[in-house]
């Protein structure tokens, strides 16, 4: 579903992503963890086409993101860490606009909007303008927009920023449900409890390099921490 091979991104002399290789299969939730500045967001922006790689390749559903950008983007949904939506649109207008970009017929858009609004407890708020939404509701509409066209790959950058505990729980369940239906998820976060809770595999990123990858049990074994150690303890073992 997602194949990243020897990906490198430089900004002048600074190497933001250093020969990164990751394979994510359908049904997997892969959490990419690391501190701010470790290359997580840069990696996601390259996958979405917002940045061009210096070297290496990225394919989404067998489509090269550089050579076949339209096909690659059609297969993915993107949830950024900061909602960026024109304040003059209502939530409903934004979702219809997003769905139309993916060629969804009106009847299907209406069906998906109704279902997803119910899932995220937003029914009745869809006709309000974005400028009037709370930070959390803006984020929930952004999540819905990424799920609208039922993508094959979901890219999530800090998924629960701004969400209250109830909404965060709804979002996490939705991501797990998405993967169980055969979708692939790349979750970039430094919120380690979220990664530990829902990820099937975890990659530890430090200074643009992948220093460890595996399931929680595999990472515990490799880092030589106790069998019941938290992801935070595992992370510190690999990065300290």
Short mmCIF file of C-alpha atoms in Angstrom, two decimals:
data_model
loop_
_atom_site.label_atom_id
_atom_site.label_comp_id
_atom_site.label_asym_id
_atom_site.label_seq_id
_atom_site.Cartn_x
_atom_site.Cartn_y
_atom_site.Cartn_z
CA UNK A 1 0.00 0.00 0.00
CA UNK A 2 2.76 2.44 0.99
CA UNK A 3 6.36 1.87 0.00
CA UNK A 4 9.11 4.30 0.99
CA UNK A 5 12.59 3.43 -0.25
CA UNK A 6 15.80 5.24 0.69
CA UNK A 7 13.92 8.52 1.06
CA UNK A 8 16.13 11.56 1.62
CA UNK A 9 15.15 15.21 1.96
CA UNK A 10 17.66 18.02 2.36
CA UNK A 11 17.05 21.69 3.07
CA UNK A 12 20.37 23.20 2.08
CA UNK A 13 23.01 21.45 4.20
CA UNK A 14 20.42 20.13 6.68
CA UNK A 15 19.28 16.52 6.19
CA UNK A 16 15.67 16.35 7.41
CA UNK A 17 15.01 12.76 6.26
CA UNK A 18 17.96 10.40 5.88
CA UNK A 19 17.58 7.27 3.69
CA UNK A 20 14.23 6.30 5.21
CA UNK A 21 12.67 2.99 4.12
CA UNK A 22 9.20 1.84 5.30
CA UNK A 23 6.66 -0.65 3.95
CA UNK A 24 3.06 -0.47 5.19
CA UNK A 25 0.57 -3.13 4.13
CA UNK A 26 -3.25 -3.03 4.01
CA UNK A 27 -4.68 -3.48 7.50
CA UNK A 28 -1.66 -2.01 9.28
CA UNK A 29 -1.40 1.07 11.49
CA UNK A 30 2.23 2.17 11.42
CA UNK A 31 3.16 4.81 14.00
CA UNK A 32 6.16 6.98 13.21
CA UNK A 33 7.32 8.46 16.50
CA UNK A 34 10.02 10.95 17.33
CA UNK A 35 10.61 14.40 18.78
CA UNK A 36 9.80 17.64 16.99
CA UNK A 37 12.21 18.11 14.11
CA UNK A 38 12.89 14.39 13.66
CA UNK A 39 11.44 14.32 10.12
CA UNK A 40 7.91 13.00 10.71
CA UNK A 41 5.99 15.87 9.14
CA UNK A 42 8.53 16.23 6.32
CA UNK A 43 8.00 12.56 5.44
CA UNK A 44 4.23 12.96 5.35
CA UNK A 45 4.48 16.11 3.21
CA UNK A 46 6.60 14.22 0.68
CA UNK A 47 4.02 11.42 0.52
CA UNK A 48 1.23 13.95 -0.09
CA UNK A 49 3.25 15.76 -2.76
CA UNK A 50 3.58 18.98 -0.76
CA UNK A 51 7.36 18.52 -0.81
CA UNK A 52 9.63 16.93 -3.40
CA UNK A 53 12.21 14.37 -2.24
CA UNK A 54 15.91 14.97 -2.73
CA UNK A 55 16.43 11.27 -3.36
CA UNK A 56 14.61 7.96 -3.03
CA UNK A 57 11.08 6.95 -3.97
CA UNK A 58 7.56 6.81 -2.52
CA UNK A 59 4.68 4.79 -3.97
CA UNK A 60 1.06 4.78 -2.83
CA UNK A 61 -1.10 1.90 -4.11
CA UNK A 62 1.66 1.17 -6.68
CA UNK A 63 1.64 4.80 -7.92
CA UNK A 64 4.85 6.82 -7.69
CA UNK A 65 4.00 10.09 -5.92
CA UNK A 66 6.42 12.04 -8.12
CA UNK A 67 5.66 10.42 -11.49
CA UNK A 68 1.93 9.72 -10.95
CA UNK A 69 0.87 12.37 -8.43
CA UNK A 70 -2.84 12.50 -9.34
CA UNK A 71 -3.36 8.74 -9.03
CA UNK A 72 -1.33 8.61 -5.82
CA UNK A 73 -3.28 11.46 -4.21
CA UNK A 74 -6.60 9.85 -5.18
CA UNK A 75 -5.66 6.83 -3.07
CA UNK A 76 -4.88 8.70 0.13
CA UNK A 77 -6.54 10.81 2.80
CA UNK A 78 -4.51 13.41 4.72
CA UNK A 79 -5.16 14.74 8.22
CA UNK A 80 -2.69 17.58 8.97
CA UNK A 81 -1.78 18.66 12.49
CA UNK A 82 -3.32 22.08 11.91
CA UNK A 83 -6.69 22.45 10.14
CA UNK A 84 -6.34 24.85 7.21
CA UNK A 85 -9.77 25.59 5.77
CA UNK A 86 -11.29 28.74 4.31
CA UNK A 87 -13.31 30.32 7.11
CA UNK A 88 -16.03 31.45 4.66
CA UNK A 89 -17.22 27.87 4.07
CA UNK A 90 -19.65 25.92 6.18
CA UNK A 91 -18.67 22.46 7.34
CA UNK A 92 -21.15 20.92 4.92
CA UNK A 93 -19.84 22.98 1.99
CA UNK A 94 -16.28 21.96 2.82
CA UNK A 95 -17.16 18.26 2.86
CA UNK A 96 -19.08 18.48 -0.43
CA UNK A 97 -16.17 20.39 -1.97
CA UNK A 98 -13.69 17.76 -0.77
CA UNK A 99 -15.82 14.89 -2.06
CA UNK A 100 -16.26 16.56 -5.44
CA UNK A 101 -12.47 16.79 -5.83
CA UNK A 102 -12.39 13.00 -5.70
CA UNK A 103 -15.22 12.65 -8.21
CA UNK A 104 -17.81 11.46 -5.71
CA UNK A 105 -21.40 11.77 -7.00
CA UNK A 106 -23.73 14.02 -5.01
CA UNK A 107 -25.83 11.15 -3.67
CA UNK A 108 -22.76 9.36 -2.32
CA UNK A 109 -21.41 12.59 -0.78
CA UNK A 110 -24.70 13.17 1.04
CA UNK A 111 -24.69 9.60 2.34
CA UNK A 112 -21.09 9.78 3.58
CA UNK A 113 -21.54 13.21 5.15
CA UNK A 114 -24.62 12.10 7.06
CA UNK A 115 -22.90 8.96 8.35
CA UNK A 116 -19.65 10.64 9.35
CA UNK A 117 -21.35 13.60 11.04
CA UNK A 118 -23.22 11.11 13.20
CA UNK A 119 -20.00 9.22 13.99
CA UNK A 120 -18.26 12.38 15.20
CA UNK A 121 -21.29 13.90 16.98
CA UNK A 122 -21.38 16.91 14.63
CA UNK A 123 -24.97 16.60 13.43
CA UNK A 124 -26.57 20.06 13.45
CA UNK A 125 -23.26 21.93 13.22
CA UNK A 126 -22.59 21.32 9.52
CA UNK A 127 -24.28 24.53 8.36
CA UNK A 128 -22.17 26.78 10.58
CA UNK A 129 -19.14 28.60 9.17
CA UNK A 130 -15.66 27.39 9.97
CA UNK A 131 -14.72 30.64 11.63
CA UNK A 132 -17.30 29.83 14.32
CA UNK A 133 -16.05 26.31 15.08
CA UNK A 134 -13.89 25.40 18.05
CA UNK A 135 -10.38 24.09 17.41
CA UNK A 136 -11.61 20.57 18.16
CA UNK A 137 -14.57 20.75 15.77
CA UNK A 138 -12.34 22.08 13.00
CA UNK A 139 -10.11 19.06 13.51
CA UNK A 140 -13.09 16.68 13.44
CA UNK A 141 -14.28 18.11 10.11
CA UNK A 142 -10.73 17.69 8.79
CA UNK A 143 -10.76 14.02 9.81
CA UNK A 144 -14.14 13.50 8.14
CA UNK A 145 -12.86 15.14 4.94
CA UNK A 146 -9.93 12.69 4.83
CA UNK A 147 -12.31 9.74 5.18
CA UNK A 148 -14.96 11.00 2.74
CA UNK A 149 -13.76 9.18 -0.39
CA UNK A 150 -12.81 5.97 1.46
CA UNK A 151 -9.09 6.13 0.65
CA UNK A 152 -6.70 3.19 0.68
CA UNK A 153 -4.09 5.02 2.76
CA UNK A 154 -4.65 7.44 5.64
CA UNK A 155 -1.86 9.87 6.58
CA UNK A 156 -2.27 11.35 10.04
CA UNK A 157 -0.04 14.06 11.51
CA UNK A 158 -0.68 14.41 15.28
CA UNK A 159 -4.24 13.04 15.11
CA UNK A 160 -5.78 14.11 18.40
CA UNK A 161 -4.36 17.62 18.80
CA UNK A 162 -7.18 19.87 19.99
CA UNK A 163 -9.67 17.06 20.55
CA UNK A 164 -11.45 16.53 23.86
CA UNK A 165 -11.13 13.03 25.40
CA UNK A 166 -14.45 11.81 23.99
CA UNK A 167 -13.67 13.03 20.47
CA UNK A 168 -10.15 11.61 20.69
CA UNK A 169 -11.59 8.21 21.54
CA UNK A 170 -14.00 8.41 18.59
CA UNK A 171 -11.13 9.31 16.25
CA UNK A 172 -8.93 6.46 17.46
CA UNK A 173 -11.75 3.95 17.02
CA UNK A 174 -12.37 5.27 13.52
CA UNK A 175 -8.70 4.82 12.56
CA UNK A 176 -8.72 1.24 13.87
CA UNK A 177 -11.98 0.52 12.05
CA UNK A 178 -10.45 1.93 8.85
CA UNK A 179 -7.48 -0.44 9.13
CA UNK A 180 -9.65 -3.45 9.91
CA UNK A 181 -11.51 -2.82 6.65
CA UNK A 182 -8.22 -3.13 4.76
CA UNK A 183 -6.95 0.44 4.85
CA UNK A 184 -3.35 1.31 5.67
CA UNK A 185 -2.50 4.04 8.18
CA UNK A 186 0.66 6.07 8.71
CA UNK A 187 0.40 7.89 12.02
CA UNK A 188 3.06 10.50 12.79
CA UNK A 189 3.06 11.55 16.44
CA UNK A 190 5.03 12.35 19.54
CA UNK A 191 1.99 11.43 21.67
CA UNK A 192 3.34 8.02 22.61
CA UNK A 193 0.28 6.61 24.45
CA UNK A 194 -1.79 6.97 21.26
CA UNK A 195 0.83 5.14 19.21
CA UNK A 196 1.11 2.39 21.82
CA UNK A 197 -2.66 1.96 21.97
CA UNK A 198 -3.56 1.62 18.29
CA UNK A 199 -0.43 0.91 16.23
CA UNK A 200 0.35 -2.58 14.93
CA UNK A 201 3.94 -1.53 14.19
CA UNK A 202 6.04 1.39 15.35
CA UNK A 203 9.06 3.15 13.85
CA UNK A 204 11.37 5.31 15.97
CA UNK A 205 12.72 8.31 14.07
CA UNK A 206 15.68 10.35 15.30
CA UNK A 207 17.37 13.12 13.31
CA UNK A 208 15.70 11.91 10.14
CA UNK A 209 16.84 8.30 10.49
CA UNK A 210 14.78 5.23 11.38
CA UNK A 211 16.63 3.79 14.38
CA UNK A 212 14.18 0.98 15.19
CA UNK A 213 10.99 -0.58 13.86
CA UNK A 214 8.69 -3.41 14.92
CA UNK A 215 5.73 -4.35 17.08
CA UNK A 216 5.70 -3.31 20.75
CA UNK A 217 6.92 -6.75 21.83
CA UNK A 218 9.71 -6.69 19.23
CA UNK A 219 10.82 -3.21 20.27
CA UNK A 220 10.81 -4.18 23.95
CA UNK A 221 13.02 -7.16 23.15
CA UNK A 222 15.48 -5.18 21.03
CA UNK A 223 15.75 -2.32 23.51
CA UNK A 224 16.33 -4.79 26.38
CA UNK A 225 13.68 -3.21 28.59
CA UNK A 226 11.21 -5.20 30.70
CA UNK A 227 8.40 -7.11 29.01
CA UNK A 228 5.83 -4.71 30.47
CA UNK A 229 7.70 -1.51 29.59
CA UNK A 230 5.75 1.40 28.11
CA UNK A 231 6.48 2.85 24.68
CA UNK A 232 7.99 5.87 26.42
CA UNK A 233 10.55 3.61 28.12
CA UNK A 234 11.26 1.83 24.83
CA UNK A 235 11.60 5.16 23.03
CA UNK A 236 14.06 6.50 25.61
CA UNK A 237 16.14 3.33 25.34
CA UNK A 238 16.56 3.83 21.59
CA UNK A 239 17.11 7.60 21.58
CA UNK A 240 19.03 8.40 24.77
#
